[in-house]
mmCIF file of C-alpha atoms in Angstrom:
data_model
loop_
_atom_site.group_PDB
_atom_site.id
_atom_site.type_symbol
_atom_site.label_atom_id
_atom_site.label_comp_id
_atom_site.label_asym_id
_atom_site.label_seq_id
_atom_site.Cartn_x
_atom_site.Cartn_y
_atom_site.Cartn_z
ATOM 1 C CA UNK A 1 -27.149 -60.306 30.772
ATOM 2 C CA UNK A 2 -30.846 -61.220 30.628
ATOM 3 C CA UNK A 3 -33.329 -59.725 28.160
ATOM 4 C CA UNK A 4 -34.890 -57.658 30.965
ATOM 5 C CA UNK A 5 -31.510 -56.270 32.026
ATOM 6 C CA UNK A 6 -30.685 -55.518 28.394
ATOM 7 C CA UNK A 7 -33.916 -53.551 27.963
ATOM 8 C CA UNK A 8 -33.397 -51.647 31.223
ATOM 9 C CA UNK A 9 -29.827 -50.746 30.278
ATOM 10 C CA UNK A 10 -30.928 -49.696 26.803
ATOM 11 C CA UNK A 11 -33.634 -47.415 28.183
ATOM 12 C CA UNK A 12 -31.149 -45.620 30.434
ATOM 13 C CA UNK A 13 -28.610 -45.327 27.606
ATOM 14 C CA UNK A 14 -31.242 -43.933 25.273
ATOM 15 C CA UNK A 15 -32.292 -41.390 27.909
ATOM 16 C CA UNK A 16 -28.648 -40.372 28.387
ATOM 17 C CA UNK A 17 -28.222 -39.903 24.641
ATOM 18 C CA UNK A 18 -31.352 -37.787 24.341
ATOM 19 C CA UNK A 19 -30.385 -35.679 27.354
ATOM 20 C CA UNK A 20 -27.009 -34.886 25.815
ATOM 21 C CA UNK A 21 -28.708 -33.739 22.608
ATOM 22 C CA UNK A 22 -31.295 -31.677 24.510
ATOM 23 C CA UNK A 23 -28.625 -29.878 26.518
ATOM 24 C CA UNK A 24 -26.801 -28.882 23.368
ATOM 25 C CA UNK A 25 -23.690 -30.726 24.477
ATOM 26 C CA UNK A 26 -21.435 -33.038 22.505
ATOM 27 C CA UNK A 27 -23.523 -35.063 20.092
ATOM 28 C CA UNK A 28 -23.420 -38.765 20.791
ATOM 29 C CA UNK A 29 -21.907 -39.923 17.556
ATOM 30 C CA UNK A 30 -19.470 -42.812 17.244
ATOM 31 C CA UNK A 31 -17.314 -43.280 14.158
ATOM 32 C CA UNK A 32 -16.525 -46.784 12.901
ATOM 33 C CA UNK A 33 -13.714 -47.009 10.328
ATOM 34 C CA UNK A 34 -13.416 -50.421 8.671
ATOM 35 C CA UNK A 35 -11.943 -52.069 5.567
ATOM 36 C CA UNK A 36 -15.113 -52.834 3.582
ATOM 37 C CA UNK A 37 -15.747 -53.996 0.052
ATOM 38 C CA UNK A 38 -17.103 -51.063 -1.968
ATOM 39 C CA UNK A 39 -17.317 -52.626 -5.439
ATOM 40 C CA UNK A 40 -18.042 -55.886 -7.263
ATOM 41 C CA UNK A 41 -14.548 -57.332 -6.706
ATOM 42 C CA UNK A 42 -14.769 -60.816 -5.093
ATOM 43 C CA UNK A 43 -14.114 -60.734 -1.375
ATOM 44 C CA UNK A 44 -10.944 -62.690 -0.569
ATOM 45 C CA UNK A 45 -11.301 -64.721 2.618
ATOM 46 C CA UNK A 46 -7.728 -63.913 3.683
ATOM 47 C CA UNK A 47 -8.189 -60.131 3.403
ATOM 48 C CA UNK A 48 -9.150 -57.845 6.271
ATOM 49 C CA UNK A 49 -12.366 -56.944 4.425
ATOM 50 C CA UNK A 50 -13.983 -60.188 5.561
ATOM 51 C CA UNK A 51 -13.363 -59.274 9.207
ATOM 52 C CA UNK A 52 -14.359 -55.664 8.520
ATOM 53 C CA UNK A 53 -17.757 -56.748 7.210
ATOM 54 C CA UNK A 54 -18.344 -58.865 10.322
ATOM 55 C CA UNK A 55 -17.387 -55.876 12.496
ATOM 56 C CA UNK A 56 -19.894 -53.701 10.640
ATOM 57 C CA UNK A 57 -22.691 -56.139 11.492
ATOM 58 C CA UNK A 58 -21.617 -56.243 15.141
ATOM 59 C CA UNK A 59 -21.693 -52.446 15.420
ATOM 60 C CA UNK A 60 -25.100 -52.302 13.723
ATOM 61 C CA UNK A 61 -26.510 -54.896 16.126
ATOM 62 C CA UNK A 62 -25.426 -52.770 19.086
ATOM 63 C CA UNK A 63 -26.982 -49.691 17.467
ATOM 64 C CA UNK A 64 -30.252 -51.503 16.793
ATOM 65 C CA UNK A 65 -30.504 -52.556 20.435
ATOM 66 C CA UNK A 66 -30.334 -48.906 21.531
ATOM 67 C CA UNK A 67 -32.768 -47.787 18.817
ATOM 68 C CA UNK A 68 -35.247 -50.457 19.899
ATOM 69 C CA UNK A 69 -35.624 -48.775 23.284
ATOM 70 C CA UNK A 70 -35.608 -45.127 22.289
ATOM 71 C CA UNK A 71 -32.615 -44.308 20.142
ATOM 72 C CA UNK A 72 -30.548 -41.156 20.527
ATOM 73 C CA UNK A 73 -27.273 -42.573 19.195
ATOM 74 C CA UNK A 74 -25.609 -42.359 15.807
ATOM 75 C CA UNK A 75 -23.019 -44.856 14.594
ATOM 76 C CA UNK A 76 -21.355 -43.541 11.437
ATOM 77 C CA UNK A 77 -19.532 -46.168 9.373
ATOM 78 C CA UNK A 78 -16.752 -45.304 6.924
ATOM 79 C CA UNK A 79 -14.852 -47.621 4.587
ATOM 80 C CA UNK A 80 -11.063 -47.368 4.476
ATOM 81 C CA UNK A 81 -8.809 -50.088 3.013
ATOM 82 C CA UNK A 82 -5.469 -48.779 4.321
ATOM 83 C CA UNK A 83 -3.854 -46.539 6.911
ATOM 84 C CA UNK A 84 -3.863 -43.349 4.850
ATOM 85 C CA UNK A 85 -7.530 -43.593 3.898
ATOM 86 C CA UNK A 86 -8.434 -44.601 7.474
ATOM 87 C CA UNK A 87 -6.830 -41.407 8.788
ATOM 88 C CA UNK A 88 -8.687 -39.282 6.232
ATOM 89 C CA UNK A 89 -12.016 -40.959 6.987
ATOM 90 C CA UNK A 90 -11.527 -40.608 10.743
ATOM 91 C CA UNK A 91 -10.574 -36.938 10.432
ATOM 92 C CA UNK A 92 -13.774 -36.264 8.464
ATOM 93 C CA UNK A 93 -15.835 -38.021 11.123
ATOM 94 C CA UNK A 94 -14.261 -35.944 13.893
ATOM 95 C CA UNK A 95 -14.258 -32.590 12.087
ATOM 96 C CA UNK A 96 -17.596 -32.731 10.289
ATOM 97 C CA UNK A 97 -19.688 -35.014 12.467
ATOM 98 C CA UNK A 98 -18.175 -34.356 15.904
ATOM 99 C CA UNK A 99 -17.716 -38.000 16.839
ATOM 100 C CA UNK A 100 -16.158 -38.392 20.268
ATOM 101 C CA UNK A 101 -15.031 -42.000 19.807
ATOM 102 C CA UNK A 102 -13.580 -44.032 16.930
ATOM 103 C CA UNK A 103 -13.754 -47.801 16.477
ATOM 104 C CA UNK A 104 -11.670 -49.831 14.014
ATOM 105 C CA UNK A 105 -8.059 -50.685 13.351
ATOM 106 C CA UNK A 106 -6.964 -53.653 11.264
ATOM 107 C CA UNK A 107 -3.232 -54.084 10.647
ATOM 108 C CA UNK A 108 -1.418 -50.761 10.190
ATOM 109 C CA UNK A 109 -4.713 -48.843 10.330
ATOM 110 C CA UNK A 110 -4.766 -49.207 14.122
ATOM 111 C CA UNK A 111 -1.590 -47.167 14.587
ATOM 112 C CA UNK A 112 -2.837 -44.457 12.234
ATOM 113 C CA UNK A 113 -6.218 -44.213 13.979
ATOM 114 C CA UNK A 114 -4.597 -44.187 17.409
ATOM 115 C CA UNK A 115 -2.319 -41.309 16.470
ATOM 116 C CA UNK A 116 -5.170 -39.320 14.960
ATOM 117 C CA UNK A 117 -7.370 -39.911 18.028
ATOM 118 C CA UNK A 118 -4.600 -38.672 20.311
ATOM 119 C CA UNK A 119 -4.085 -35.555 18.200
ATOM 120 C CA UNK A 120 -7.808 -34.779 17.941
ATOM 121 C CA UNK A 121 -8.558 -35.546 21.581
ATOM 122 C CA UNK A 122 -11.073 -38.350 20.981
ATOM 123 C CA UNK A 123 -11.116 -41.989 22.037
ATOM 124 C CA UNK A 124 -10.044 -44.895 19.828
ATOM 125 C CA UNK A 125 -11.029 -48.517 20.377
ATOM 126 C CA UNK A 126 -8.789 -50.995 18.548
ATOM 127 C CA UNK A 127 -10.798 -54.035 17.444
ATOM 128 C CA UNK A 128 -8.492 -55.579 14.858
ATOM 129 C CA UNK A 129 -4.758 -55.323 15.584
ATOM 130 C CA UNK A 130 -2.942 -57.732 17.916
ATOM 131 C CA UNK A 131 0.411 -55.929 17.599
ATOM 132 C CA UNK A 132 2.190 -55.777 20.954
ATOM 133 C CA UNK A 133 3.911 -52.566 19.826
ATOM 134 C CA UNK A 134 0.587 -50.719 20.083
ATOM 135 C CA UNK A 135 0.466 -51.705 23.752
ATOM 136 C CA UNK A 136 4.092 -50.784 24.455
ATOM 137 C CA UNK A 137 6.410 -48.534 22.452
ATOM 138 C CA UNK A 138 3.660 -46.567 20.662
ATOM 139 C CA UNK A 139 0.900 -46.834 23.272
ATOM 140 C CA UNK A 140 -1.517 -43.934 23.634
ATOM 141 C CA UNK A 141 -3.567 -42.498 26.479
ATOM 142 C CA UNK A 142 -6.629 -42.283 24.224
ATOM 143 C CA UNK A 143 -6.382 -45.818 22.755
ATOM 144 C CA UNK A 144 -8.061 -48.870 24.298
ATOM 145 C CA UNK A 145 -7.734 -52.402 22.948
ATOM 146 C CA UNK A 146 -10.710 -54.734 22.563
ATOM 147 C CA UNK A 147 -8.732 -57.060 20.295
ATOM 148 C CA UNK A 148 -6.442 -59.337 22.285
ATOM 149 C CA UNK A 149 -2.720 -58.710 22.015
ATOM 150 C CA UNK A 150 -0.337 -61.134 20.330
ATOM 151 C CA UNK A 151 1.116 -61.813 23.779
ATOM 152 C CA UNK A 152 -2.326 -62.801 25.063
ATOM 153 C CA UNK A 153 -2.959 -65.146 22.150
ATOM 154 C CA UNK A 154 0.447 -66.772 22.589
ATOM 155 C CA UNK A 155 0.059 -67.177 26.346
ATOM 156 C CA UNK A 156 -3.391 -68.714 25.855
ATOM 157 C CA UNK A 157 -2.010 -71.024 23.202
ATOM 158 C CA UNK A 158 0.851 -72.146 25.451
ATOM 159 C CA UNK A 159 -1.491 -72.768 28.380
ATOM 160 C CA UNK A 160 -4.127 -74.566 26.339
ATOM 161 C CA UNK A 161 -1.765 -76.930 24.549
ATOM 162 C CA UNK A 162 0.311 -77.649 27.624
ATOM 163 C CA UNK A 163 -2.944 -78.892 29.156
ATOM 164 C CA UNK A 164 -3.294 -81.181 26.118
ATOM 165 C CA UNK A 165 0.167 -82.634 26.746
ATOM 166 C CA UNK A 166 2.103 -80.842 23.988
ATOM 167 C CA UNK A 167 5.812 -80.235 24.723
ATOM 168 C CA UNK A 168 7.775 -80.369 21.415
ATOM 169 C CA UNK A 169 7.227 -77.329 19.181
ATOM 170 C CA UNK A 170 8.207 -76.187 15.688
ATOM 171 C CA UNK A 171 7.718 -72.457 15.009
ATOM 172 C CA UNK A 172 7.192 -70.968 11.538
ATOM 173 C CA UNK A 173 7.374 -67.171 11.401
ATOM 174 C CA UNK A 174 7.891 -64.320 8.929
ATOM 175 C CA UNK A 175 11.122 -62.410 8.387
ATOM 176 C CA UNK A 176 9.653 -59.061 9.458
ATOM 177 C CA UNK A 177 10.019 -57.009 12.630
ATOM 178 C CA UNK A 178 6.550 -58.089 13.733
ATOM 179 C CA UNK A 179 7.245 -61.716 12.837
ATOM 180 C CA UNK A 180 10.498 -61.841 14.765
ATOM 181 C CA UNK A 181 8.900 -60.139 17.775
ATOM 182 C CA UNK A 182 6.143 -62.747 17.770
ATOM 183 C CA UNK A 183 8.685 -65.546 17.556
ATOM 184 C CA UNK A 184 10.516 -64.221 20.626
ATOM 185 C CA UNK A 185 7.263 -63.762 22.545
ATOM 186 C CA UNK A 186 5.987 -67.211 21.514
ATOM 187 C CA UNK A 187 9.159 -68.885 22.723
ATOM 188 C CA UNK A 188 8.911 -66.991 26.016
ATOM 189 C CA UNK A 189 5.332 -68.234 26.508
ATOM 190 C CA UNK A 190 6.127 -71.832 25.566
ATOM 191 C CA UNK A 191 9.302 -72.009 27.642
ATOM 192 C CA UNK A 192 7.416 -70.775 30.697
ATOM 193 C CA UNK A 193 5.057 -73.741 30.296
ATOM 194 C CA UNK A 194 7.852 -76.278 29.831
ATOM 195 C CA UNK A 195 7.827 -76.278 26.041
ATOM 196 C CA UNK A 196 10.809 -77.435 23.975
ATOM 197 C CA UNK A 197 11.659 -75.922 20.602
ATOM 198 C CA UNK A 198 12.713 -78.716 18.228
ATOM 199 C CA UNK A 199 12.889 -76.536 15.139
ATOM 200 C CA UNK A 200 12.010 -73.226 13.523
ATOM 201 C CA UNK A 201 11.653 -71.756 10.042
ATOM 202 C CA UNK A 202 12.097 -68.107 9.076
ATOM 203 C CA UNK A 203 9.928 -67.364 6.026
ATOM 204 C CA UNK A 204 10.444 -64.491 3.587
ATOM 205 C CA UNK A 205 7.409 -62.189 3.230
ATOM 206 C CA UNK A 206 5.264 -63.134 0.240
ATOM 207 C CA UNK A 207 6.572 -66.671 -0.020
ATOM 208 C CA UNK A 208 3.940 -69.066 -1.355
ATOM 209 C CA UNK A 209 5.818 -72.391 -1.626
ATOM 210 C CA UNK A 210 6.950 -74.160 1.528
ATOM 211 C CA UNK A 211 8.696 -77.394 0.572
ATOM 212 C CA UNK A 212 11.860 -76.633 2.582
ATOM 213 C CA UNK A 213 9.839 -75.778 5.708
ATOM 214 C CA UNK A 214 7.762 -78.903 5.190
ATOM 215 C CA UNK A 215 10.842 -81.150 5.077
ATOM 216 C CA UNK A 216 12.318 -79.465 8.161
ATOM 217 C CA UNK A 217 9.105 -80.159 10.087
ATOM 218 C CA UNK A 218 9.106 -83.824 9.081
ATOM 219 C CA UNK A 219 12.727 -84.174 10.157
ATOM 220 C CA UNK A 220 12.172 -82.454 13.531
ATOM 221 C CA UNK A 221 9.120 -84.601 14.435
ATOM 222 C CA UNK A 222 7.390 -81.990 16.630
ATOM 223 C CA UNK A 223 4.166 -82.553 18.505
ATOM 224 C CA UNK A 224 2.861 -79.160 17.362
ATOM 225 C CA UNK A 225 3.589 -76.655 14.573
ATOM 226 C CA UNK A 226 2.696 -73.003 15.136
ATOM 227 C CA UNK A 227 2.164 -71.095 11.869
ATOM 228 C CA UNK A 228 2.789 -67.416 12.616
ATOM 229 C CA UNK A 229 2.259 -66.370 9.007
ATOM 230 C CA UNK A 230 -0.102 -63.944 7.297
ATOM 231 C CA UNK A 231 -3.534 -65.377 6.382
ATOM 232 C CA UNK A 232 -2.753 -66.012 2.705
ATOM 233 C CA UNK A 233 0.508 -67.786 3.577
ATOM 234 C CA UNK A 234 -1.297 -69.902 6.179
ATOM 235 C CA UNK A 235 -3.867 -70.923 3.587
ATOM 236 C CA UNK A 236 -1.205 -71.791 1.008
ATOM 237 C CA UNK A 237 0.909 -73.739 3.501
ATOM 238 C CA UNK A 238 -2.012 -75.854 4.628
ATOM 239 C CA UNK A 239 -3.406 -76.329 1.115
ATOM 240 C CA UNK A 240 -0.054 -77.812 0.067
ATOM 241 C CA UNK A 241 0.651 -80.024 3.058
ATOM 242 C CA UNK A 242 -2.298 -80.152 5.435
ATOM 243 C CA UNK A 243 -3.599 -83.473 4.089
ATOM 244 C CA UNK A 244 -0.244 -85.297 4.326
ATOM 245 C CA UNK A 245 -0.702 -88.426 6.435
ATOM 246 C CA UNK A 246 2.711 -87.863 8.066
ATOM 247 C CA UNK A 247 1.147 -84.873 9.876
ATOM 248 C CA UNK A 248 -1.547 -86.977 11.517
ATOM 249 C CA UNK A 249 0.168 -87.008 14.915
ATOM 250 C CA UNK A 250 1.210 -83.338 14.694
ATOM 251 C CA UNK A 251 -1.079 -80.547 15.850
ATOM 252 C CA UNK A 252 -1.142 -77.696 13.322
ATOM 253 C CA UNK A 253 -1.943 -74.369 14.957
ATOM 254 C CA UNK A 254 -2.775 -71.097 13.197
ATOM 255 C CA UNK A 255 -1.835 -67.743 14.675
ATOM 256 C CA UNK A 256 -5.176 -65.912 14.885
ATOM 257 C CA UNK A 257 -5.399 -62.894 12.620
ATOM 258 C CA UNK A 258 -8.899 -61.319 12.451
ATOM 259 C CA UNK A 259 -9.654 -62.825 9.034
ATOM 260 C CA UNK A 260 -8.451 -66.339 9.959
ATOM 261 C CA UNK A 261 -10.941 -66.380 12.834
ATOM 262 C CA UNK A 262 -13.922 -65.905 10.509
ATOM 263 C CA UNK A 263 -16.178 -68.753 9.437
ATOM 264 C CA UNK A 264 -15.587 -67.702 5.809
ATOM 265 C CA UNK A 265 -11.863 -68.406 6.133
ATOM 266 C CA UNK A 266 -12.470 -71.693 7.952
ATOM 267 C CA UNK A 267 -14.899 -72.787 5.232
ATOM 268 C CA UNK A 268 -12.334 -72.070 2.503
ATOM 269 C CA UNK A 269 -9.666 -73.906 4.495
ATOM 270 C CA UNK A 270 -12.000 -76.864 4.968
ATOM 271 C CA UNK A 271 -12.510 -77.046 1.189
ATOM 272 C CA UNK A 272 -8.797 -76.729 0.450
ATOM 273 C CA UNK A 273 -7.676 -79.296 3.044
ATOM 274 C CA UNK A 274 -10.302 -81.997 3.333
ATOM 275 C CA UNK A 275 -8.937 -83.695 6.458
ATOM 276 C CA UNK A 276 -7.483 -80.693 8.251
ATOM 277 C CA UNK A 277 -8.150 -80.760 11.999
ATOM 278 C CA UNK A 278 -5.908 -77.910 13.147
ATOM 279 C CA UNK A 279 -6.397 -75.480 15.996
ATOM 280 C CA UNK A 280 -6.462 -71.786 16.748
ATOM 281 C CA UNK A 281 -7.129 -69.490 19.682
ATOM 282 C CA UNK A 282 -9.962 -67.043 19.074
ATOM 283 C CA UNK A 283 -11.286 -63.824 20.577
ATOM 284 C CA UNK A 284 -14.878 -65.090 20.461
ATOM 285 C CA UNK A 285 -16.635 -68.288 19.430
ATOM 286 C CA UNK A 286 -19.928 -68.169 17.577
ATOM 287 C CA UNK A 287 -21.104 -71.525 18.934
ATOM 288 C CA UNK A 288 -21.105 -70.354 22.565
ATOM 289 C CA UNK A 289 -24.573 -70.677 24.028
ATOM 290 C CA UNK A 290 -25.048 -66.982 24.758
ATOM 291 C CA UNK A 291 -27.978 -64.667 24.230
ATOM 292 C CA UNK A 292 -25.714 -62.407 22.186
ATOM 293 C CA UNK A 293 -24.890 -65.182 19.695
ATOM 294 C CA UNK A 294 -28.582 -65.985 19.451
ATOM 295 C CA UNK A 295 -29.491 -62.373 18.707
ATOM 296 C CA UNK A 296 -26.712 -61.969 16.150
ATOM 297 C CA UNK A 297 -27.459 -65.160 14.210
ATOM 298 C CA UNK A 298 -31.198 -64.428 14.280
ATOM 299 C CA UNK A 299 -30.582 -60.949 12.868
ATOM 300 C CA UNK A 300 -27.967 -61.731 10.243
ATOM 301 C CA UNK A 301 -28.318 -65.471 9.541
ATOM 302 C CA UNK A 302 -24.649 -66.197 10.239
ATOM 303 C CA UNK A 303 -22.441 -66.946 13.251
ATOM 304 C CA UNK A 304 -20.974 -64.046 15.206
ATOM 305 C CA UNK A 305 -17.328 -63.855 14.137
ATOM 306 C CA UNK A 306 -14.770 -62.470 16.626
ATOM 307 C CA UNK A 307 -14.490 -59.089 14.899
ATOM 308 C CA UNK A 308 -18.286 -58.736 15.093
ATOM 309 C CA UNK A 309 -18.117 -59.343 18.839
ATOM 310 C CA UNK A 310 -15.263 -56.821 19.168
ATOM 311 C CA UNK A 311 -17.205 -54.063 17.392
ATOM 312 C CA UNK A 312 -20.346 -54.829 19.390
ATOM 313 C CA UNK A 313 -18.328 -54.757 22.617
ATOM 314 C CA UNK A 314 -16.697 -51.441 21.692
ATOM 315 C CA UNK A 315 -20.049 -49.717 21.104
ATOM 316 C CA UNK A 316 -21.382 -51.169 24.352
ATOM 317 C CA UNK A 317 -18.335 -50.009 26.321
ATOM 318 C CA UNK A 318 -18.602 -46.472 24.916
ATOM 319 C CA UNK A 319 -22.284 -46.174 25.793
ATOM 320 C CA UNK A 320 -21.968 -47.648 29.261
ATOM 321 C CA UNK A 321 -19.051 -45.325 29.972
ATOM 322 C CA UNK A 322 -21.119 -42.308 28.905
ATOM 323 C CA UNK A 323 -23.917 -43.541 31.164
ATOM 324 C CA UNK A 324 -21.575 -43.969 34.137
ATOM 325 C CA UNK A 325 -19.837 -40.586 33.764
ATOM 326 C CA UNK A 326 -22.843 -38.626 32.526
ATOM 327 C CA UNK A 327 -20.724 -37.115 29.759
ATOM 328 C CA UNK A 328 -19.138 -37.932 26.392
ATOM 329 C CA UNK A 329 -16.093 -35.828 27.356
ATOM 330 C CA UNK A 330 -13.052 -37.981 26.384
ATOM 331 C CA UNK A 331 -10.951 -36.990 29.415
ATOM 332 C CA UNK A 332 -13.667 -38.175 31.785
ATOM 333 C CA UNK A 333 -14.180 -41.359 29.796
ATOM 334 C CA UNK A 334 -10.451 -42.155 29.851
ATOM 335 C CA UNK A 335 -10.347 -41.756 33.619
ATOM 336 C CA UNK A 336 -13.390 -44.008 33.982
ATOM 337 C CA UNK A 337 -11.976 -46.707 31.688
ATOM 338 C CA UNK A 338 -8.649 -46.670 33.567
ATOM 339 C CA UNK A 339 -10.356 -46.971 36.952
ATOM 340 C CA UNK A 340 -9.626 -50.470 38.336
ATOM 341 C CA UNK A 341 -13.191 -50.621 39.709
ATOM 342 C CA UNK A 342 -14.771 -50.295 36.241
ATOM 343 C CA UNK A 343 -16.261 -53.533 34.890
ATOM 344 C CA UNK A 344 -18.199 -54.476 31.757
ATOM 345 C CA UNK A 345 -20.525 -57.393 31.033
ATOM 346 C CA UNK A 346 -19.548 -58.456 27.511
ATOM 347 C CA UNK A 347 -21.061 -61.951 27.454
ATOM 348 C CA UNK A 348 -17.852 -63.789 28.348
ATOM 349 C CA UNK A 349 -19.128 -65.125 31.638
ATOM 350 C CA UNK A 350 -17.142 -62.786 33.891
ATOM 351 C CA UNK A 351 -16.850 -58.996 34.337
ATOM 352 C CA UNK A 352 -14.106 -57.533 32.131
ATOM 353 C CA UNK A 353 -11.906 -54.480 32.641
ATOM 354 C CA UNK A 354 -9.027 -52.587 31.050
ATOM 355 C CA UNK A 355 -5.488 -52.858 32.351
ATOM 356 C CA UNK A 356 -4.339 -49.377 33.369
ATOM 357 C CA UNK A 357 -0.755 -49.973 32.213
ATOM 358 C CA UNK A 358 -1.466 -50.803 28.554
ATOM 359 C CA UNK A 359 -5.244 -50.255 28.094
ATOM 360 C CA UNK A 360 -5.724 -53.887 27.081
ATOM 361 C CA UNK A 361 -9.099 -55.457 27.830
ATOM 362 C CA UNK A 362 -8.663 -58.361 30.238
ATOM 363 C CA UNK A 363 -10.650 -61.286 28.882
ATOM 364 C CA UNK A 364 -10.678 -65.047 28.412
ATOM 365 C CA UNK A 365 -9.969 -66.493 24.964
ATOM 366 C CA UNK A 366 -11.152 -69.695 23.297
ATOM 367 C CA UNK A 367 -9.223 -72.704 22.040
ATOM 368 C CA UNK A 368 -11.074 -74.221 19.063
ATOM 369 C CA UNK A 369 -10.465 -77.171 16.767
ATOM 370 C CA UNK A 370 -11.395 -77.211 13.111
ATOM 371 C CA UNK A 371 -13.817 -80.019 12.358
ATOM 372 C CA UNK A 372 -12.658 -82.213 9.431
ATOM 373 C CA UNK A 373 -16.062 -83.888 9.322
ATOM 374 C CA UNK A 374 -18.043 -80.652 8.930
ATOM 375 C CA UNK A 375 -20.371 -80.453 5.972
ATOM 376 C CA UNK A 376 -19.604 -77.454 3.782
ATOM 377 C CA UNK A 377 -22.555 -75.154 3.184
ATOM 378 C CA UNK A 378 -24.163 -71.783 3.842
ATOM 379 C CA UNK A 379 -26.702 -72.847 6.459
ATOM 380 C CA UNK A 380 -26.123 -71.519 9.961
ATOM 381 C CA UNK A 381 -25.740 -75.021 11.380
ATOM 382 C CA UNK A 382 -23.131 -75.889 8.742
ATOM 383 C CA UNK A 383 -21.123 -72.751 9.440
ATOM 384 C CA UNK A 384 -21.216 -73.326 13.190
ATOM 385 C CA UNK A 385 -20.030 -76.915 12.759
ATOM 386 C CA UNK A 386 -16.790 -75.798 11.089
ATOM 387 C CA UNK A 387 -15.149 -75.242 14.498
ATOM 388 C CA UNK A 388 -15.581 -76.977 17.832
ATOM 389 C CA UNK A 389 -14.861 -75.351 21.196
ATOM 390 C CA UNK A 390 -12.104 -77.182 23.083
ATOM 391 C CA UNK A 391 -11.656 -74.927 26.116
ATOM 392 C CA UNK A 392 -11.862 -71.433 27.491
ATOM 393 C CA UNK A 393 -8.450 -70.071 28.430
ATOM 394 C CA UNK A 394 -8.033 -69.370 31.244
ATOM 395 C CA UNK A 395 -10.778 -71.141 33.132
ATOM 396 C CA UNK A 396 -12.131 -68.976 35.960
ATOM 397 C CA UNK A 397 -13.432 -70.928 38.983
ATOM 398 C CA UNK A 398 -16.788 -69.865 40.362
ATOM 399 C CA UNK A 399 -16.373 -67.181 43.020
ATOM 400 C CA UNK A 400 -12.730 -66.448 42.163
ATOM 401 C CA UNK A 401 -11.383 -62.945 41.558
ATOM 402 C CA UNK A 402 -11.016 -62.864 37.738
ATOM 403 C CA UNK A 403 -8.366 -60.111 37.570
ATOM 404 C CA UNK A 404 -5.236 -62.046 38.603
ATOM 405 C CA UNK A 405 -6.378 -65.040 36.560
ATOM 406 C CA UNK A 406 -7.001 -62.996 33.409
ATOM 407 C CA UNK A 407 -3.690 -61.165 33.895
ATOM 408 C CA UNK A 408 -1.933 -64.477 33.241
ATOM 409 C CA UNK A 409 -2.537 -63.682 29.555
ATOM 410 C CA UNK A 410 -0.386 -60.930 28.074
ATOM 411 C CA UNK A 411 2.361 -58.677 29.334
ATOM 412 C CA UNK A 412 2.311 -57.719 33.000
ATOM 413 C CA UNK A 413 2.477 -54.318 34.691
ATOM 414 C CA UNK A 414 6.223 -54.856 35.181
ATOM 415 C CA UNK A 415 6.882 -54.071 31.526
ATOM 416 C CA UNK A 416 8.022 -50.407 31.488
ATOM 417 C CA UNK A 417 7.867 -49.611 27.759
ATOM 418 C CA UNK A 418 4.337 -48.090 27.812
ATOM 419 C CA UNK A 419 4.270 -44.719 29.559
#
């Protein structure tokens, strides 16, 4: 979207907001519930607070763009570190401030916010949980997913690394229901692309020492190791073994949690593992040459992390949907978002839409490689250099219909578990 188009869209959105206020209708207030640091405690790079702070900046950037051309919108931000407090904060936003849409959801908070939104009759946009369960067994009519699903990440990973010639895989996953589900889905994605599992390791939750897994990987001699562990476990695993020369021919791949996609996490990992050149698939990449990245880095002096893009996109989707329907009424917005003709320009190079069967945003993802030569520092150029874009997955040829191509990532409409 050009600057002129952005200004024109903002003017119309601002007029829509003001009209809703003037008519005495539903106030155009959006609630954003995020895990944010509220005290002097150091911010751990593996915690969801680091992604929550990035999301806050993304939502504020979207708000500032509307205010710059007339205003008329309120974005109310609440801090909530867990599911219980997220539900309380969201209920206050709905009851006291009459928000008609909620944005947030990291880890178990997404399920809690989705259930509350359904009960209160408002919309919820999930920007931080990849859990496939939210798109299947516990799906909701009022929940829409900006964050990619685990299935999408795994399909993108399988496609991207197959293109790089990887066939022999070793999978490391946690002994939890979510971990085992991801293992099964990862193997399904890899097998479909001709992958061969040469080994696996089931890791107890909270484990911080990985010598047995390390020896099993060396014995199996895989071409790639997929670490489907929580962010702290990923950091500990790589800090212990990432510099071992016997891993030089093995691609180490991180499963992308919101915090592991941040430049703060990558900087810490770069310091802990001096020669680490692993990979991950991300929702957004701050080094993309887009006007949005330029605006974000100019405003905040840092790259746009994926959770910042997700929050920005959620605010933009809400406002454009209100503009298109002429109303903040949730039932009308749900129908509009489910309409297969609805498209959004979210700076990913192609119009994006929601799948009607699981409310997942169709979108390309990005395969990136961590740069072992990057200089560690706080300058914008140093932060951007921490990761290098390898490929967009999937690639969309010019003039092609993006829907069937984007639907190659994630679970198809044939899956009956979401009703």
